Amino acid sequence: GQQVMQIPQYQHVQEGEDFTTYCNSSTTLSNIQWYKQRPGGHPVFLIQLVKSGEVKKQKRLTFQFGEAKKNSSLHITATQTTDVGTYFCALGGGNTPLVFGKGTRLSVIA
Amino acid sequence: GAVVSQHPSWVICKSGTSVKIECRSLDFQATTMFWYRQFPKQSLMLMATSNEGSKATYEQGVEKDKFLINHASLTLSTLTVTSAHPEDSSFYICSASAGLANQETQYFGPGTRLLVL
């Protein structure tokens, strides 16, 4: 089945710095979803991207889907301590099982 | 938004005992439920897909006789870890879907932390 590679595995930033995590696939994706998991918590759905070249924003978060629909990124502007957690991209959704990337663990130093 | 509950939230048991975990969709009917497992500092891995009224579909490497899944109604799926051993200690998370493939999100339960001594 389809798989997705996510990098980096860890990212430590000073509060106020930006953060980006990337997901890449060797095959064209029909969609990609992004989740956030706080330490000790469960994954929380952030967004789904479907269209080629799509860019969506949620406050300080910007999500992009590549033109070829083989890669995606999540960018956080001016990180805050509340952004701490692990960010996962995932393929699938609905009544199709989710295939998660390995996740990027973000720590923010105040 | 859609809410999925999971019970218990954590359980500690002795090796050899069985543990049942419940996953309920509280305000919607879930055509499909999924069970994932997450070991510390790792990603979520799908264990099985559960459809109401039919047998669960297990992922390769997941023993169906050890991880019994019952999806008796559109709002309840249960996972029973039979004869649990320390290596089964993990974070078990269910999710529920009410929509069409790739057109809806899955709603996750809060997870169950299992520690087998």
CSV table of C-alpha atoms in Angstrom, one decimal:
chain,number,residue,atom,x,y,z
A,1,GLY,CA,0.0,0.0,0.0
A,2,GLN,CA,0.9,3.6,-0.2
A,3,GLN,CA,3.4,5.0,2.3
A,4,VAL,CA,4.5,8.4,3.3
A,5,MET,CA,7.9,9.6,4.6
A,6,GLN,CA,7.9,12.4,7.1
A,7,ILE,CA,10.8,14.5,8.1
A,8,PRO,CA,12.3,15.7,10.4
A,9,GLN,CA,11.7,13.2,13.2
A,10,TYR,CA,12.4,15.8,15.9
A,11,GLN,CA,12.5,19.6,15.9
A,12,HIS,CA,13.5,21.8,18.8
A,13,VAL,CA,12.8,25.5,18.4
A,14,GLN,CA,12.9,28.6,20.5
A,15,GLU,CA,9.6,30.1,21.1
A,16,GLY,CA,8.8,32.6,18.3
A,17,GLU,CA,10.8,30.6,15.6
A,18,ASP,CA,9.1,29.0,12.7
A,19,PHE,CA,8.6,25.3,12.2
A,20,THR,CA,8.0,23.1,9.2
A,21,THR,CA,7.4,19.4,8.8
A,22,TYR,CA,7.3,17.6,5.4
A,23,CYS,CA,5.7,14.5,4.1
A,24,ASN,CA,6.7,12.9,0.8
A,25,SER,CA,5.4,10.0,-1.2
A,26,SER,CA,6.7,8.3,-4.3
A,27,THR,CA,3.2,8.0,-5.7
A,28,THR,CA,0.4,10.5,-6.4
A,29,LEU,CA,-1.9,10.9,-3.4
A,30,SER,CA,-5.6,11.4,-3.6
A,31,ASN,CA,-5.6,13.3,-0.3
A,32,ILE,CA,-3.5,13.9,2.8
A,33,GLN,CA,-4.6,14.7,6.3
A,34,TRP,CA,-2.7,16.3,9.2
A,35,TYR,CA,-3.1,15.5,12.9
A,36,LYS,CA,-1.6,16.8,16.1
A,37,GLN,CA,-1.0,14.7,19.1
A,38,ARG,CA,-0.2,16.4,22.4
A,39,PRO,CA,2.0,14.5,24.8
A,40,GLY,CA,-0.2,11.9,26.5
A,41,GLY,CA,-3.1,12.6,24.2
A,42,HIS,CA,-4.7,11.2,21.1
A,43,PRO,CA,-4.5,12.4,17.5
A,44,VAL,CA,-6.6,15.4,16.7
A,45,PHE,CA,-7.6,16.1,13.2
A,46,LEU,CA,-6.2,19.4,11.8
A,47,ILE,CA,-7.0,19.5,8.1
A,48,GLN,CA,-7.4,17.6,4.9
A,49,LEU,CA,-5.9,18.6,1.6
A,50,VAL,CA,-7.3,17.3,-1.7
A,51,LYS,CA,-6.5,19.6,-4.5
A,52,SER,CA,-3.2,19.9,-6.4
A,53,GLY,CA,-1.3,23.0,-5.1
A,54,GLU,CA,-3.8,23.6,-2.4
A,55,VAL,CA,-2.8,26.0,0.4
A,56,LYS,CA,-4.9,26.3,3.6
A,57,LYS,CA,-4.3,28.4,6.6
A,58,GLN,CA,-5.4,28.0,10.2
A,59,LYS,CA,-4.2,31.0,12.2
A,60,ARG,CA,-0.4,30.5,12.4
A,61,LEU,CA,-0.6,27.1,10.6
A,62,THR,CA,-0.1,26.9,6.9
A,63,PHE,CA,-0.7,23.6,5.0
A,64,GLN,CA,0.4,22.9,1.5
A,65,PHE,CA,-0.2,20.1,-1.0
A,66,GLY,CA,2.3,19.9,-3.8
A,67,GLU,CA,1.4,20.5,-7.4
A,68,ALA,CA,2.1,16.8,-8.2
A,69,LYS,CA,0.2,15.7,-5.1
A,70,LYS,CA,3.2,13.8,-3.9
A,71,ASN,CA,4.3,16.0,-1.0
A,72,SER,CA,2.8,18.1,1.7
A,73,SER,CA,4.0,20.5,4.4
A,74,LEU,CA,2.8,22.0,7.6
A,75,HIS,CA,4.4,25.3,8.6
A,76,ILE,CA,3.9,27.0,11.9
A,77,THR,CA,4.8,30.7,12.1
A,78,ALA,CA,6.1,32.1,15.4
A,79,THR,CA,5.8,28.9,17.5
A,80,GLN,CA,4.3,29.0,21.0
A,81,THR,CA,4.6,26.6,23.8
A,82,THR,CA,1.0,25.5,23.1
A,83,ASP,CA,2.3,24.1,19.7
A,84,VAL,CA,4.3,21.4,21.5
A,85,GLY,CA,3.3,17.9,20.3
A,86,THR,CA,3.8,15.4,17.5
A,87,TYR,CA,2.5,16.3,14.1
A,88,PHE,CA,1.5,13.5,11.8
A,89,CYS,CA,0.5,13.4,8.2
A,90,ALA,CA,-1.7,10.6,7.1
A,91,LEU,CA,-3.1,9.0,4.0
A,92,GLY,CA,-6.6,7.7,3.7
A,93,GLY,CA,-9.6,8.7,5.9
A,94,GLY,CA,-13.3,8.2,6.0
A,95,ASN,CA,-13.9,4.4,5.8
A,96,THR,CA,-10.4,3.8,4.6
A,97,PRO,CA,-7.7,3.1,7.2
A,98,LEU,CA,-5.3,5.9,7.9
A,99,VAL,CA,-1.6,5.3,7.1
A,100,PHE,CA,0.4,7.6,9.3
A,101,GLY,CA,3.8,9.1,8.7
A,102,LYS,CA,6.3,8.6,11.5
A,103,GLY,CA,5.5,12.1,12.9
A,104,THR,CA,7.6,15.1,13.8
A,105,ARG,CA,8.0,15.7,17.5
A,106,LEU,CA,8.1,19.5,18.1
A,107,SER,CA,9.4,20.9,21.3
A,108,VAL,CA,9.4,24.6,22.0
A,109,ILE,CA,11.8,26.3,24.4
A,110,ALA,CA,10.4,29.3,26.1
B,1,GLY,CA,-18.4,17.7,16.4
B,2,ALA,CA,-18.5,14.0,16.5
B,3,VAL,CA,-17.4,12.4,19.8
B,4,VAL,CA,-15.9,9.0,20.3
B,5,SER,CA,-15.4,7.6,23.8
B,6,GLN,CA,-13.1,4.9,24.9
B,7,HIS,CA,-13.2,2.9,28.1
B,8,PRO,CA,-11.2,2.3,30.2
B,9,SER,CA,-8.7,5.1,29.8
B,10,TRP,CA,-6.0,3.1,31.4
B,11,VAL,CA,-5.6,-0.4,32.7
B,12,ILE,CA,-2.9,-2.4,34.6
B,13,CYS,CA,-3.2,-6.1,34.6
B,14,LYS,CA,-1.2,-9.2,35.3
B,15,SER,CA,0.3,-11.3,32.6
B,16,GLY,CA,-2.1,-13.9,31.3
B,17,THR,CA,-5.3,-12.0,31.9
B,18,SER,CA,-7.7,-10.7,29.3
B,19,VAL,CA,-8.6,-7.0,28.9
B,20,LYS,CA,-11.6,-5.6,27.1
B,21,ILE,CA,-11.5,-2.1,25.6
B,22,GLU,CA,-14.7,-0.4,24.4
B,23,CYS,CA,-15.0,2.2,21.7
B,24,ARG,CA,-18.3,4.1,21.3
B,25,SER,CA,-19.4,6.8,18.9
B,26,LEU,CA,-21.6,9.0,21.0
B,27,ASP,CA,-23.5,11.2,18.6
B,28,PHE,CA,-23.2,9.4,15.2
B,29,GLN,CA,-23.4,6.0,13.7
B,30,ALA,CA,-20.1,4.7,12.7
B,31,THR,CA,-20.1,2.5,9.7
B,32,THR,CA,-16.5,1.6,10.2
B,33,MET,CA,-14.3,1.6,13.2
B,34,PHE,CA,-10.5,1.2,13.3
B,35,TRP,CA,-8.2,0.0,16.0
B,36,TYR,CA,-4.7,1.4,16.2
B,37,ARG,CA,-1.8,0.7,18.4
B,38,GLN,CA,1.0,3.2,19.4
B,39,PHE,CA,4.2,2.2,21.2
B,40,PRO,CA,6.1,5.0,23.0
B,41,LYS,CA,7.6,7.6,20.6
B,42,GLN,CA,6.3,5.8,17.6
B,43,SER,CA,3.6,6.4,15.1
B,44,LEU,CA,0.1,4.9,15.1
B,45,MET,CA,-0.1,1.5,13.4
B,46,LEU,CA,-3.4,0.1,12.2
B,47,MET,CA,-4.3,-3.2,13.8
B,48,ALA,CA,-7.7,-3.9,12.3
B,49,THR,CA,-10.7,-2.5,10.5
B,50,SER,CA,-14.1,-3.3,12.0
B,51,ASN,CA,-17.4,-3.1,10.2
B,52,GLU,CA,-20.7,-3.5,12.0
B,53,GLY,CA,-22.0,-7.0,11.7
B,54,SER,CA,-19.1,-8.5,10.0
B,55,LYS,CA,-15.7,-10.0,10.9
B,56,ALA,CA,-12.9,-7.6,11.4
B,57,THR,CA,-10.0,-7.3,8.9
B,58,TYR,CA,-6.7,-7.6,10.6
B,59,GLU,CA,-3.4,-6.2,9.4
B,60,GLN,CA,-0.5,-8.5,8.7
B,61,GLY,CA,1.3,-9.5,11.8
B,62,VAL,CA,-1.7,-8.9,14.1
B,63,GLU,CA,-3.0,-12.1,15.6
B,64,LYS,CA,-6.8,-12.3,15.3
B,65,ASP,CA,-7.1,-14.9,18.0
B,66,LYS,CA,-5.2,-12.7,20.4
B,67,PHE,CA,-6.9,-9.4,19.6
B,68,LEU,CA,-10.6,-10.2,19.4
B,69,ILE,CA,-12.7,-7.5,17.8
B,70,ASN,CA,-16.5,-7.4,18.1
B,71,HIS,CA,-18.5,-4.7,16.3
B,72,ALA,CA,-22.0,-5.5,17.4
B,73,SER,CA,-23.7,-2.2,16.7
B,74,LEU,CA,-23.1,1.0,14.7
B,75,THR,CA,-22.0,2.7,17.9
B,76,LEU,CA,-19.9,0.2,19.7
B,77,SER,CA,-16.8,-1.8,18.9
B,78,THR,CA,-14.8,-3.8,21.4
B,79,LEU,CA,-11.2,-5.0,21.4
B,80,THR,CA,-10.2,-7.8,23.7
B,81,VAL,CA,-6.6,-8.5,24.4
B,82,THR,CA,-6.5,-12.1,25.4
B,83,SER,CA,-3.8,-13.6,27.6
B,84,ALA,CA,-2.0,-10.3,27.7
B,85,HIS,CA,1.8,-10.2,28.0
B,86,PRO,CA,4.2,-7.4,28.8
B,87,GLU,CA,4.9,-6.9,25.1
B,88,ASP,CA,1.2,-6.0,24.6
B,89,SER,CA,1.7,-3.0,26.8
B,90,SER,CA,0.8,0.0,24.5
B,91,PHE,CA,-1.5,2.8,23.8
B,92,TYR,CA,-4.6,1.5,22.0
B,93,ILE,CA,-6.7,4.0,20.1
B,94,CYS,CA,-9.9,3.5,18.2
B,95,SER,CA,-11.3,5.8,15.5
B,96,ALA,CA,-14.7,5.9,13.9
B,97,SER,CA,-15.9,6.9,10.5
B,98,ALA,CA,-19.3,7.9,9.3
B,99,GLY,CA,-18.4,9.0,5.9
B,100,LEU,CA,-17.3,7.9,2.5
B,101,ALA,CA,-13.7,7.0,1.7
B,102,ASN,CA,-11.3,9.9,1.8
B,103,GLN,CA,-14.1,12.4,2.2
B,104,GLU,CA,-14.5,12.5,5.9
B,105,THR,CA,-12.2,12.6,8.8
B,106,GLN,CA,-12.0,9.8,11.3
B,107,TYR,CA,-12.8,10.7,14.9
B,108,PHE,CA,-10.4,9.3,17.5
B,109,GLY,CA,-11.2,8.1,20.9
B,110,PRO,CA,-9.0,9.3,23.8
B,111,GLY,CA,-7.1,6.0,23.9
B,112,THR,CA,-6.5,3.3,26.4
B,113,ARG,CA,-3.1,2.8,28.0
B,114,LEU,CA,-2.5,-0.8,28.8
B,115,LEU,CA,0.3,-1.9,31.1
B,116,VAL,CA,0.8,-5.6,31.5
B,117,LEU,CA,2.9,-6.6,34.4
